[in-house]
Amino acid sequence: MNMRTLAAAILWATALTTTPATAADLSIALGADVTSMDPHFHNLTPNNNVGNHVFETLVAKDPRGRLKPALAESWRAVDELTWEFKLRRGVKFHDGTEFTAADVTATLDRVPNVPNSPSSFATYSKQITERITVDPYTIRLKTAKPYPLMPNDMSTIMIIPARARGATTDDFNSGKATVGTGPFKFVRWQKGDRVELARNDNYWGAKPAWDKVTFRVITSDPTRVAALLSGDVRAIENVPTSDLAKVLKNPDLSVYRQVSHRVMYLHIDSNRDQSPLVTDKAGRPLDRNPLKDVRVRQAISKAINRQALVERLMEGAAVATGQVMPEGMFGYDPKVKPEAFDPEGARKLLAAAGYPDGFGLTIHGPNNRYVNDEQVAQAIAQMLTRVGIVTKVDVMPSSVYFSRANKLEFSLMLVGWGSDTAEASSPLKALLATFDTAKGMGNANRGRYSSAKMDALLDQALATVDDARRERLLQEATAVAMSELGIIPLYHQESVWATRKGVAYAPRADERTNAFEFRPQ
């Protein structure tokens, strides 16, 4: 060995032995706040994202949304009304107790009974009429009618130990009950600031590369990018579109991107005879709600220049849409196109509906939940004002926004929805099905749109096991809801992550930022 080679070898060996302890730690900046560590309290992507590190589901999804085994090794339809799940043996909760069917039963008991849930997971358990424990590692779930989506639904409900059946949301938020089977153990949650996790060295699956993970909540786009550039964090999600070009050119950073199945849309108060924030142009409340008229909803849709939102505000990191799922996803209907920008057509529709001079309206939205959410709300308000719907903007932190939206305080809302099941049934059930808590339908239907025809098609789809036929029914249900504009779709976000060199990530369509899927390069 010559002297140069020997020197290089010594330097390499020294680097291996003197790497700081923090080299195996990963800090990730999140773009949206976590509202709870209770895995069943609020069906919200940031909560589910972090929760899935500590807790696991029976069925998991790969980066493209395809189902794969998790706590259940396999599943099958025993008959038209019965699904059987074979549970993984040898799995331990973080406290050392063994995972069995009793924990699945306890979880399903708790899901519909979480007090004050802003968006319940009960929509994914309502179809279960009976639970049968065949043995400690086999459970059967029965339904009243054929239900093909049971494996998809079981990919959304995180399993807790049986002893935590009666735990409160505060118990999970404090860490007292935050015990799962996942690849990381809960250490600490400081609301609005961070979640700290430690590797579960007894995890049944592939061990994560990181000893410790810190999720930093940095909702300010410039601050999040600055944290990455300074090395304060090693990865960020939701790279702001305004900084995307700069980040792509930085040799110290890597960018990973994927069109997500999140649809950004407007929810409209299309049910009430009077709507709280619809006025005449002088600000006086109207005695009837114009948003009930489909022509007015069509006018709003035509007034929005989706391509301008995509190109100018989103810097190309989005795809304009006229439906709930992006191209290539289950239930996408190629015949349903984005509404063409047509301000003159919008004015004609308003006149035909009896509002030739327009009216007043307020659009509400979050200012820290979605990419460019406040700017998008402002842009839409300007577009509506140009056709005669004089629109004000009122944005607020997501924790406040969702609480008020769920109380139906708003008339026009900017919202996003990511399909938990990676198919059209998720947004159709949650956003457009007639609100019915007993059936677990319309849980996030804040506009209270209701269509008997759409409901019937959706119900039929949810009872159809044949995939091809079910997809056709979902496409038909989508077409009905979009023709009536139960919601006004805008675009599908493109999810963008950036990392410091030395850290790699496989981008996901479900927007999840999974620490266990980051890898050292």
Coordinates of C-alpha atoms in Angstrom, one line a residue:
M1 CA 0.0 0.0 0.0
N2 CA 1.5 3.4 -1.0
M3 CA 1.5 6.3 1.3
R4 CA -1.4 8.1 -0.4
T5 CA -3.6 5.1 -0.2
L6 CA -2.6 4.4 3.4
A7 CA -3.4 8.1 4.4
A8 CA -6.8 7.8 2.7
A9 CA -7.6 4.6 4.6
I10 CA -6.6 6.1 7.9
L11 CA -8.8 9.1 7.2
W12 CA -11.8 6.8 6.3
A13 CA -11.3 4.7 9.4
T14 CA -11.0 7.8 11.6
A15 CA -14.3 9.1 10.1
L16 CA -16.0 5.9 10.9
T17 CA -14.9 5.9 14.5
T18 CA -15.3 9.6 15.2
T19 CA -18.7 10.2 13.7
P20 CA -20.8 12.2 16.2
A21 CA -23.6 10.4 18.1
T22 CA -26.1 12.6 16.3
A23 CA -25.2 11.2 12.9
A24 CA -27.9 8.5 13.3
D25 CA -30.5 11.1 14.3
L26 CA -32.9 12.5 11.8
S27 CA -34.6 15.9 12.1
I28 CA -37.5 16.6 9.7
A29 CA -39.4 19.8 9.4
L30 CA -43.2 19.4 8.9
G31 CA -45.2 22.0 7.1
A32 CA -48.4 21.5 9.1
D33 CA -49.1 21.3 12.8
V34 CA -50.0 18.1 14.7
T35 CA -53.3 18.5 16.6
S36 CA -53.2 15.4 18.7
M37 CA -51.2 12.2 19.4
D38 CA -54.5 10.3 19.9
P39 CA -54.5 7.9 16.8
H40 CA -58.4 8.0 16.7
F41 CA -59.2 11.6 17.5
H42 CA -58.8 13.6 14.3
N43 CA -58.5 12.0 10.8
L44 CA -56.0 14.6 9.6
T45 CA -52.9 13.8 7.5
P46 CA -50.3 15.4 9.9
N47 CA -51.7 13.5 12.8
N48 CA -51.9 10.2 10.9
N49 CA -48.4 10.8 9.5
V50 CA -46.8 11.1 12.9
G51 CA -49.1 8.5 14.5
N52 CA -48.1 5.9 12.0
H53 CA -44.5 5.9 13.4
V54 CA -45.7 4.8 16.8
F55 CA -48.9 2.8 15.9
E56 CA -49.5 0.4 13.1
T57 CA -52.5 -0.7 11.0
L58 CA -53.5 -4.2 10.0
V59 CA -52.8 -3.3 6.4
A60 CA -50.2 -0.8 5.1
K61 CA -49.7 1.0 1.8
D62 CA -46.7 1.3 -0.4
P63 CA -45.6 4.7 -1.9
R64 CA -48.2 4.4 -4.7
G65 CA -51.0 3.4 -2.4
R66 CA -51.0 -0.3 -3.1
L67 CA -52.0 -2.5 -0.1
K68 CA -49.3 -4.6 1.6
P69 CA -49.2 -6.7 4.9
A70 CA -48.6 -5.0 8.2
L71 CA -50.0 -6.3 11.5
A72 CA -52.1 -8.6 9.4
E73 CA -49.9 -11.0 7.4
S74 CA -52.8 -11.8 5.0
W75 CA -56.5 -11.3 4.5
R76 CA -59.3 -12.9 2.5
A77 CA -63.0 -12.8 1.9
V78 CA -64.4 -16.0 3.5
D79 CA -67.8 -15.2 2.0
E80 CA -69.6 -12.2 0.7
L81 CA -70.2 -10.9 4.2
T82 CA -67.0 -11.9 6.0
W83 CA -63.4 -10.8 5.9
E84 CA -60.8 -12.8 7.7
F85 CA -57.4 -11.3 8.8
K86 CA -54.5 -13.5 9.9
L87 CA -52.5 -11.5 12.4
R88 CA -48.7 -11.4 12.6
R89 CA -47.3 -13.5 15.4
G90 CA -44.5 -12.4 17.7
V91 CA -45.3 -8.7 17.5
K92 CA -44.8 -6.8 20.8
F93 CA -46.2 -3.5 21.9
H94 CA -43.6 -1.0 23.2
D95 CA -44.4 -2.1 26.7
G96 CA -43.6 -5.7 25.9
T97 CA -47.1 -7.0 25.8
E98 CA -48.0 -9.3 22.9
F99 CA -50.2 -8.2 20.0
T100 CA -53.3 -10.3 19.5
A101 CA -56.9 -10.2 18.2
A102 CA -58.0 -8.7 21.5
D103 CA -56.2 -5.5 20.6
V104 CA -57.9 -5.3 17.3
T105 CA -61.3 -5.7 19.0
A106 CA -60.5 -3.0 21.6
T107 CA -59.4 -0.6 18.9
L108 CA -62.6 -1.1 16.9
D109 CA -64.5 -0.6 20.2
R110 CA -62.8 2.8 20.8
V111 CA -62.8 4.3 17.3
P112 CA -66.5 5.5 17.2
N113 CA -66.5 6.6 20.8
V114 CA -63.8 9.2 20.9
P115 CA -65.4 12.4 22.3
N116 CA -65.3 15.7 20.4
S117 CA -63.6 14.2 17.3
P118 CA -63.4 16.8 14.6
S119 CA -63.3 14.1 11.9
S120 CA -64.0 10.6 13.1
F121 CA -62.4 7.4 11.9
A122 CA -65.8 5.7 12.4
T123 CA -66.4 6.1 8.7
Y124 CA -63.9 3.2 8.3
S125 CA -65.5 0.9 11.0
K126 CA -69.3 1.6 10.5
Q127 CA -69.6 -1.3 8.0
I128 CA -68.6 -3.9 10.6
T129 CA -71.6 -5.5 12.2
E130 CA -69.8 -8.3 14.1
R131 CA -66.3 -9.2 15.2
I132 CA -65.4 -12.8 15.6
T133 CA -62.2 -13.9 17.3
V134 CA -61.4 -17.3 15.8
D135 CA -58.1 -17.6 17.8
P136 CA -55.6 -15.1 19.2
Y137 CA -54.2 -14.6 15.7
T138 CA -57.3 -14.7 13.5
I139 CA -60.1 -12.3 13.5
R140 CA -63.2 -12.1 11.2
L141 CA -65.1 -8.9 10.5
K142 CA -68.7 -9.3 9.3
T143 CA -70.7 -6.8 7.3
A144 CA -74.4 -6.4 6.6
K145 CA -73.8 -6.5 2.8
P146 CA -70.8 -7.2 0.6
Y147 CA -68.1 -4.7 1.3
P148 CA -65.0 -4.8 -0.8
L149 CA -63.1 -2.0 0.9
M150 CA -62.5 -3.7 4.2
P151 CA -58.7 -4.2 3.6
N152 CA -58.5 -0.6 2.5
D153 CA -60.4 0.6 5.6
M154 CA -58.1 -1.4 7.8
S155 CA -55.1 0.5 6.4
T156 CA -56.5 3.6 8.1
I157 CA -57.2 2.5 11.7
M158 CA -54.2 2.4 14.0
I159 CA -54.1 -0.4 16.6
I160 CA -53.8 0.3 20.3
P161 CA -53.3 -2.2 23.1
A162 CA -56.5 -3.6 24.7
R163 CA -55.7 -1.9 28.0
A164 CA -55.9 1.5 26.3
R165 CA -59.5 1.0 25.2
G166 CA -60.7 3.5 27.8
A167 CA -57.8 6.0 27.4
T168 CA -58.6 9.6 26.8
T169 CA -57.2 11.9 24.2
D170 CA -55.3 13.6 27.0
D171 CA -53.7 10.3 27.9
F172 CA -52.3 9.9 24.4
N173 CA -51.2 13.6 24.2
S174 CA -49.3 13.3 27.4
G175 CA -47.7 10.0 26.4
K176 CA -49.3 8.0 29.1
A177 CA -51.2 5.8 26.6
T178 CA -49.0 6.4 23.5
V179 CA -47.8 2.8 23.2
G180 CA -48.0 1.0 19.9
T181 CA -46.2 -1.6 17.9
G182 CA -44.5 0.7 15.4
P183 CA -40.9 1.2 14.4
F184 CA -40.5 4.2 16.8
K185 CA -41.4 4.8 20.4
F186 CA -43.0 8.0 21.6
V187 CA -40.8 10.3 23.6
R188 CA -42.4 13.7 23.7
W189 CA -44.9 16.0 22.0
Q190 CA -44.6 19.7 22.4
K191 CA -47.6 21.2 20.7
G192 CA -46.8 23.6 17.9
D193 CA -43.1 22.8 18.1
R194 CA -42.0 19.2 17.9
V195 CA -42.6 15.4 18.3
E196 CA -39.7 13.3 19.4
L197 CA -39.4 9.6 18.8
A198 CA -36.8 6.9 19.6
R199 CA -36.1 3.8 17.5
N200 CA -37.9 0.6 18.6
D201 CA -35.1 -1.9 18.7
N202 CA -37.5 -4.7 19.2
Y203 CA -39.5 -3.9 16.1
W204 CA -40.8 -6.9 14.2
G205 CA -39.9 -5.5 10.8
A206 CA -37.0 -3.8 9.2
K207 CA -35.3 -1.5 11.7
P208 CA -35.2 2.2 10.9
A209 CA -31.8 3.7 10.0
W210 CA -32.2 6.4 12.7
D211 CA -31.8 6.1 16.5
K212 CA -33.8 9.2 17.1
V213 CA -36.3 11.2 15.0
T214 CA -37.4 14.8 15.7
F215 CA -40.4 16.1 13.7
R216 CA -40.1 19.9 13.9
V217 CA -43.3 21.8 13.2
I218 CA -42.3 24.7 11.0
T219 CA -45.4 26.0 9.3
S220 CA -43.6 29.1 7.9
D221 CA -42.3 28.3 4.4
P222 CA -39.3 30.6 4.5
T223 CA -38.3 29.4 8.0
R224 CA -38.6 25.8 7.0
V225 CA -36.4 26.3 4.0
A226 CA -33.9 28.3 6.0
A227 CA -33.7 25.4 8.6
L228 CA -32.8 23.0 5.7
L229 CA -30.2 25.4 4.2
S230 CA -28.5 25.9 7.6
G231 CA -28.5 22.2 8.4
D232 CA -30.8 22.8 11.4
V233 CA -32.9 20.0 9.9
R234 CA -31.9 17.3 7.4
A235 CA -35.2 17.1 5.5
I236 CA -38.3 19.1 4.9
E237 CA -41.7 18.4 3.4
N238 CA -43.9 20.8 1.5
V239 CA -41.1 22.7 -0.2
P240 CA -42.7 26.0 -1.0
T241 CA -43.3 26.6 -4.7
S242 CA -41.6 30.0 -4.5
D243 CA -38.3 28.4 -3.4
L244 CA -38.5 25.2 -5.6
A245 CA -36.2 26.5 -8.4
K246 CA -33.6 27.7 -5.8
V247 CA -33.7 24.4 -4.0
L248 CA -33.4 22.4 -7.2
K249 CA -30.2 24.3 -8.1
N250 CA -28.5 23.9 -4.7
P251 CA -25.8 21.2 -5.0
D252 CA -26.1 20.4 -1.2
L253 CA -29.8 19.5 -1.5
S254 CA -31.8 16.7 -3.1
V255 CA -35.5 17.1 -4.2
Y256 CA -38.1 14.3 -4.4
R257 CA -41.5 14.9 -5.8
Q258 CA -44.8 13.1 -6.6
V259 CA -48.3 14.1 -7.7
S260 CA -50.4 13.3 -4.6
H261 CA -54.0 12.1 -4.4
R262 CA -54.9 15.2 -2.4
V263 CA -57.5 17.3 -4.1
M264 CA -57.7 20.9 -3.2
Y265 CA -61.3 22.1 -3.5
L266 CA -64.0 24.6 -2.4
H267 CA -66.7 23.3 -0.2
I268 CA -70.0 25.3 -0.6
D269 CA -72.9 25.7 1.8
S270 CA -75.4 24.3 -0.7
N271 CA -78.0 23.1 1.7
R272 CA -79.2 25.8 4.0
D273 CA -81.9 28.3 3.0
Q274 CA -79.8 31.1 4.5
S275 CA -76.0 31.0 4.7
P276 CA -74.2 32.9 7.4
L277 CA -71.7 34.8 5.2
V278 CA -73.6 35.5 2.0
T279 CA -74.8 39.1 1.6
D280 CA -75.8 41.7 -0.9
K281 CA -73.1 44.0 -2.1
A282 CA -73.8 46.4 0.8
G283 CA -73.1 43.6 3.3
R284 CA -76.7 42.9 4.3
P285 CA -77.6 39.3 4.8
L286 CA -79.6 37.8 1.9
D287 CA -82.9 36.2 2.7
R288 CA -82.1 33.2 0.5
N289 CA -78.9 31.3 -0.1
P290 CA -77.8 31.6 -3.8
L291 CA -75.3 28.8 -3.3
K292 CA -78.2 26.3 -3.3
D293 CA -78.6 27.1 -7.0
V294 CA -76.4 24.8 -9.1
R295 CA -76.1 27.7 -11.7
V296 CA -74.4 29.8 -9.1
R297 CA -72.0 27.0 -8.1
Q298 CA -71.2 26.6 -11.8
A299 CA -70.6 30.3 -12.1
I300 CA -68.1 30.1 -9.2
S301 CA -66.4 27.2 -10.9
K302 CA -66.2 29.0 -14.3
A303 CA -64.8 32.2 -12.7
I304 CA -61.7 30.3 -11.4
N305 CA -58.7 30.2 -13.6
R306 CA -57.2 26.8 -12.4
Q307 CA -54.3 26.9 -14.8
A308 CA -53.3 30.3 -13.4
L309 CA -53.4 28.8 -9.9
V310 CA -51.2 25.9 -11.0
E311 CA -48.7 27.9 -13.1
R312 CA -48.4 31.1 -11.1
L313 CA -49.2 30.3 -7.5
M314 CA -48.1 26.7 -7.4
E315 CA -45.2 27.2 -9.8
G316 CA -46.2 24.0 -11.7
A317 CA -46.3 21.8 -8.6
A318 CA -49.9 20.9 -9.1
V319 CA -52.3 19.5 -11.7
A320 CA -55.6 21.2 -12.5
T321 CA -58.6 18.9 -12.0
G322 CA -62.4 18.6 -12.2
Q323 CA -62.7 15.6 -10.0
V324 CA -61.7 14.0 -6.7
M325 CA -58.8 11.7 -7.9
P326 CA -55.8 12.3 -10.1
E327 CA -55.2 10.4 -13.3
G328 CA -54.0 6.8 -12.8
M329 CA -55.8 6.4 -9.4
F330 CA -58.7 4.0 -8.9
G331 CA -62.0 5.7 -9.7
Y332 CA -60.5 8.5 -11.9
D333 CA -62.9 9.2 -14.8
P334 CA -61.2 10.4 -18.0
K335 CA -64.4 12.0 -19.2
V336 CA -64.6 14.5 -16.3
K337 CA -62.5 17.4 -17.3
P338 CA -61.4 20.5 -15.3
E339 CA -63.9 23.4 -15.7
A340 CA -62.7 25.8 -18.4
F341 CA -62.0 29.4 -17.3
D342 CA -65.0 31.4 -18.6
P343 CA -65.7 34.6 -16.7
E344 CA -68.3 35.7 -19.3
G345 CA -70.1 32.4 -18.9
A346 CA -70.0 32.9 -15.1
R347 CA -71.7 36.3 -15.4
K348 CA -74.4 34.8 -17.7
L349 CA -75.1 32.0 -15.2
L350 CA -75.3 34.5 -12.3
A351 CA -77.8 36.5 -14.3
A352 CA -79.9 33.4 -15.2
A353 CA -80.0 32.5 -11.5
G354 CA -81.4 35.9 -10.6
Y355 CA -78.1 37.7 -9.6
P356 CA -77.2 39.9 -12.5
D357 CA -75.4 42.3 -10.2
G358 CA -73.8 39.5 -8.1
F359 CA -73.7 39.4 -4.3
G360 CA -71.2 39.4 -1.4
L361 CA -69.4 36.3 -0.1
T362 CA -66.6 35.4 2.3
I363 CA -64.1 32.6 1.6
H364 CA -62.5 31.0 4.6
G365 CA -59.5 28.8 4.7
P366 CA -56.4 27.8 6.8
N367 CA -53.2 29.7 6.5
N368 CA -50.8 27.0 7.6
R369 CA -52.2 23.7 6.4
Y370 CA -51.8 23.4 2.6
V371 CA -49.2 24.6 0.1
N372 CA -49.9 28.3 -0.5
D373 CA -53.3 28.0 1.1
E374 CA -53.7 31.7 2.0
Q375 CA -52.5 32.9 -1.4
V376 CA -54.8 30.5 -3.2
A377 CA -57.8 31.8 -1.1
Q378 CA -56.8 35.4 -2.0
A379 CA -56.5 34.6 -5.7
I380 CA -59.9 32.9 -5.8
A381 CA -61.5 35.9 -4.1
Q382 CA -60.1 38.2 -6.7
M383 CA -61.4 35.9 -9.5
L384 CA -64.9 35.8 -8.0
T385 CA -65.0 39.5 -7.4
R386 CA -64.2 40.1 -11.1
V387 CA -67.4 38.4 -12.1
G388 CA -69.6 40.2 -9.6
I389 CA -69.3 38.0 -6.5
V390 CA -67.5 40.5 -4.2
T391 CA -65.5 38.1 -2.0
K392 CA -63.7 38.8 1.2
V393 CA -61.0 36.5 2.6
D394 CA -60.7 35.2 6.2
V395 CA -57.9 32.8 6.9
M396 CA -56.7 31.4 10.3
P397 CA -54.5 28.6 11.8
S398 CA -55.8 25.2 10.9
S399 CA -56.5 24.2 14.5
V400 CA -59.0 27.1 14.6
Y401 CA -60.2 26.7 11.1
F402 CA -61.3 23.0 11.2
S403 CA -63.0 23.5 14.5
R404 CA -65.1 26.3 13.1
A405 CA -65.7 24.6 9.8
N406 CA -67.0 21.5 11.5
K407 CA -69.6 23.7 13.3
L408 CA -70.8 24.9 9.8
E409 CA -69.9 28.5 10.5
F410 CA -68.8 29.2 6.9
S411 CA -70.4 29.6 3.5
L412 CA -67.4 29.0 1.2
M413 CA -64.3 27.0 2.3
L414 CA -60.9 26.2 0.8
V415 CA -60.1 22.7 1.9
G416 CA -57.9 19.7 0.9
W417 CA -58.6 16.0 1.0
G418 CA -56.1 13.1 0.6
S419 CA -57.7 9.7 -0.1
D420 CA -56.8 7.4 2.7
T421 CA -57.8 4.4 0.7
A422 CA -56.1 5.6 -2.5
E423 CA -59.4 5.4 -4.5
A424 CA -62.4 7.6 -5.1
S425 CA -64.5 6.0 -2.4
S426 CA -62.7 7.9 0.3
P427 CA -63.5 11.5 -0.9
L428 CA -66.9 10.4 -2.1
K429 CA -67.8 8.9 1.3
A430 CA -66.3 11.7 3.4
L431 CA -67.0 14.9 1.3
L432 CA -70.0 14.2 -0.9
A433 CA -72.2 11.5 0.7
T434 CA -75.2 12.7 2.5
F435 CA -74.3 13.5 6.1
D436 CA -75.3 10.6 8.3
T437 CA -73.4 9.9 11.5
A438 CA -75.2 6.5 12.0
K439 CA -73.9 5.3 8.6
G440 CA -70.5 7.0 9.0
M441 CA -71.1 8.9 5.8
G442 CA -70.4 12.5 5.0
N443 CA -68.2 13.0 8.0
A444 CA -66.3 15.9 6.3
N445 CA -69.3 17.1 4.2
R446 CA -69.2 20.6 5.6
G447 CA -71.4 22.0 2.7
R448 CA -74.1 19.3 3.4
Y449 CA -74.4 18.5 -0.3
S450 CA -76.9 15.7 -0.7
S451 CA -77.8 13.7 -3.8
A452 CA -79.9 10.6 -3.7
K453 CA -78.6 9.5 -7.1
M454 CA -74.9 9.9 -6.0
D455 CA -75.6 8.1 -2.7
A456 CA -77.2 5.2 -4.5
L457 CA -74.3 4.8 -6.9
L458 CA -71.8 5.0 -4.0
D459 CA -73.7 2.5 -1.9
Q460 CA -73.8 0.1 -4.9
A461 CA -70.0 0.6 -5.4
L462 CA -69.3 -0.1 -1.8
A463 CA -71.1 -3.4 -2.0
T464 CA -69.5 -4.5 -5.3
V465 CA -66.5 -6.9 -4.9
D466 CA -65.7 -7.0 -8.6
D467 CA -63.0 -4.3 -9.0
A468 CA -63.8 -3.3 -12.6
R469 CA -67.5 -2.9 -11.9
R470 CA -66.8 -1.1 -8.7
E471 CA -64.5 1.4 -10.5
R472 CA -67.2 2.1 -13.1
L473 CA -69.8 2.8 -10.3
L474 CA -67.3 5.1 -8.6
Q475 CA -66.8 6.9 -11.9
E476 CA -70.5 7.3 -12.3
A477 CA -70.9 8.6 -8.7
T478 CA -68.1 11.1 -9.3
A479 CA -69.7 12.3 -12.5
V480 CA -73.0 13.0 -10.8
A481 CA -71.4 14.8 -7.9
M482 CA -69.2 16.9 -10.2
S483 CA -72.1 17.8 -12.5
E484 CA -74.0 19.1 -9.4
L485 CA -70.8 20.6 -8.0
G486 CA -71.2 19.2 -4.5
I487 CA -67.7 20.5 -4.2
I488 CA -65.6 22.6 -6.7
P489 CA -62.3 20.8 -7.4
L490 CA -59.3 23.0 -8.1
Y491 CA -56.1 20.9 -8.5
H492 CA -54.2 18.0 -7.1
Q493 CA -51.1 19.0 -5.2
E494 CA -47.7 17.8 -6.0
S495 CA -45.9 16.7 -2.9
V496 CA -42.3 17.9 -2.7
W497 CA -39.6 16.9 -0.2
A498 CA -36.0 18.2 0.0
T499 CA -33.1 16.7 2.0
R500 CA -29.5 17.5 2.8
K501 CA -27.1 15.5 0.7
G502 CA -26.6 12.1 2.4
V503 CA -30.3 11.5 3.1
A504 CA -32.6 10.0 0.5
Y505 CA -36.4 9.6 0.4
A506 CA -38.9 7.6 -1.7
P507 CA -41.7 10.1 -2.5
R508 CA -45.3 9.0 -1.7
A509 CA -48.6 9.8 -3.4
D510 CA -50.3 9.9 0.1
E511 CA -48.0 12.8 1.2
R512 CA -46.8 10.9 4.2
T513 CA -43.4 11.9 5.5
N514 CA -42.3 8.6 6.9
A515 CA -39.0 8.8 8.9
F516 CA -38.5 5.0 8.5
E517 CA -38.5 5.5 4.7
F518 CA -35.6 8.0 4.7
R519 CA -32.3 6.3 4.1
P520 CA -28.7 7.4 4.5
Q521 CA -27.0 7.7 1.1

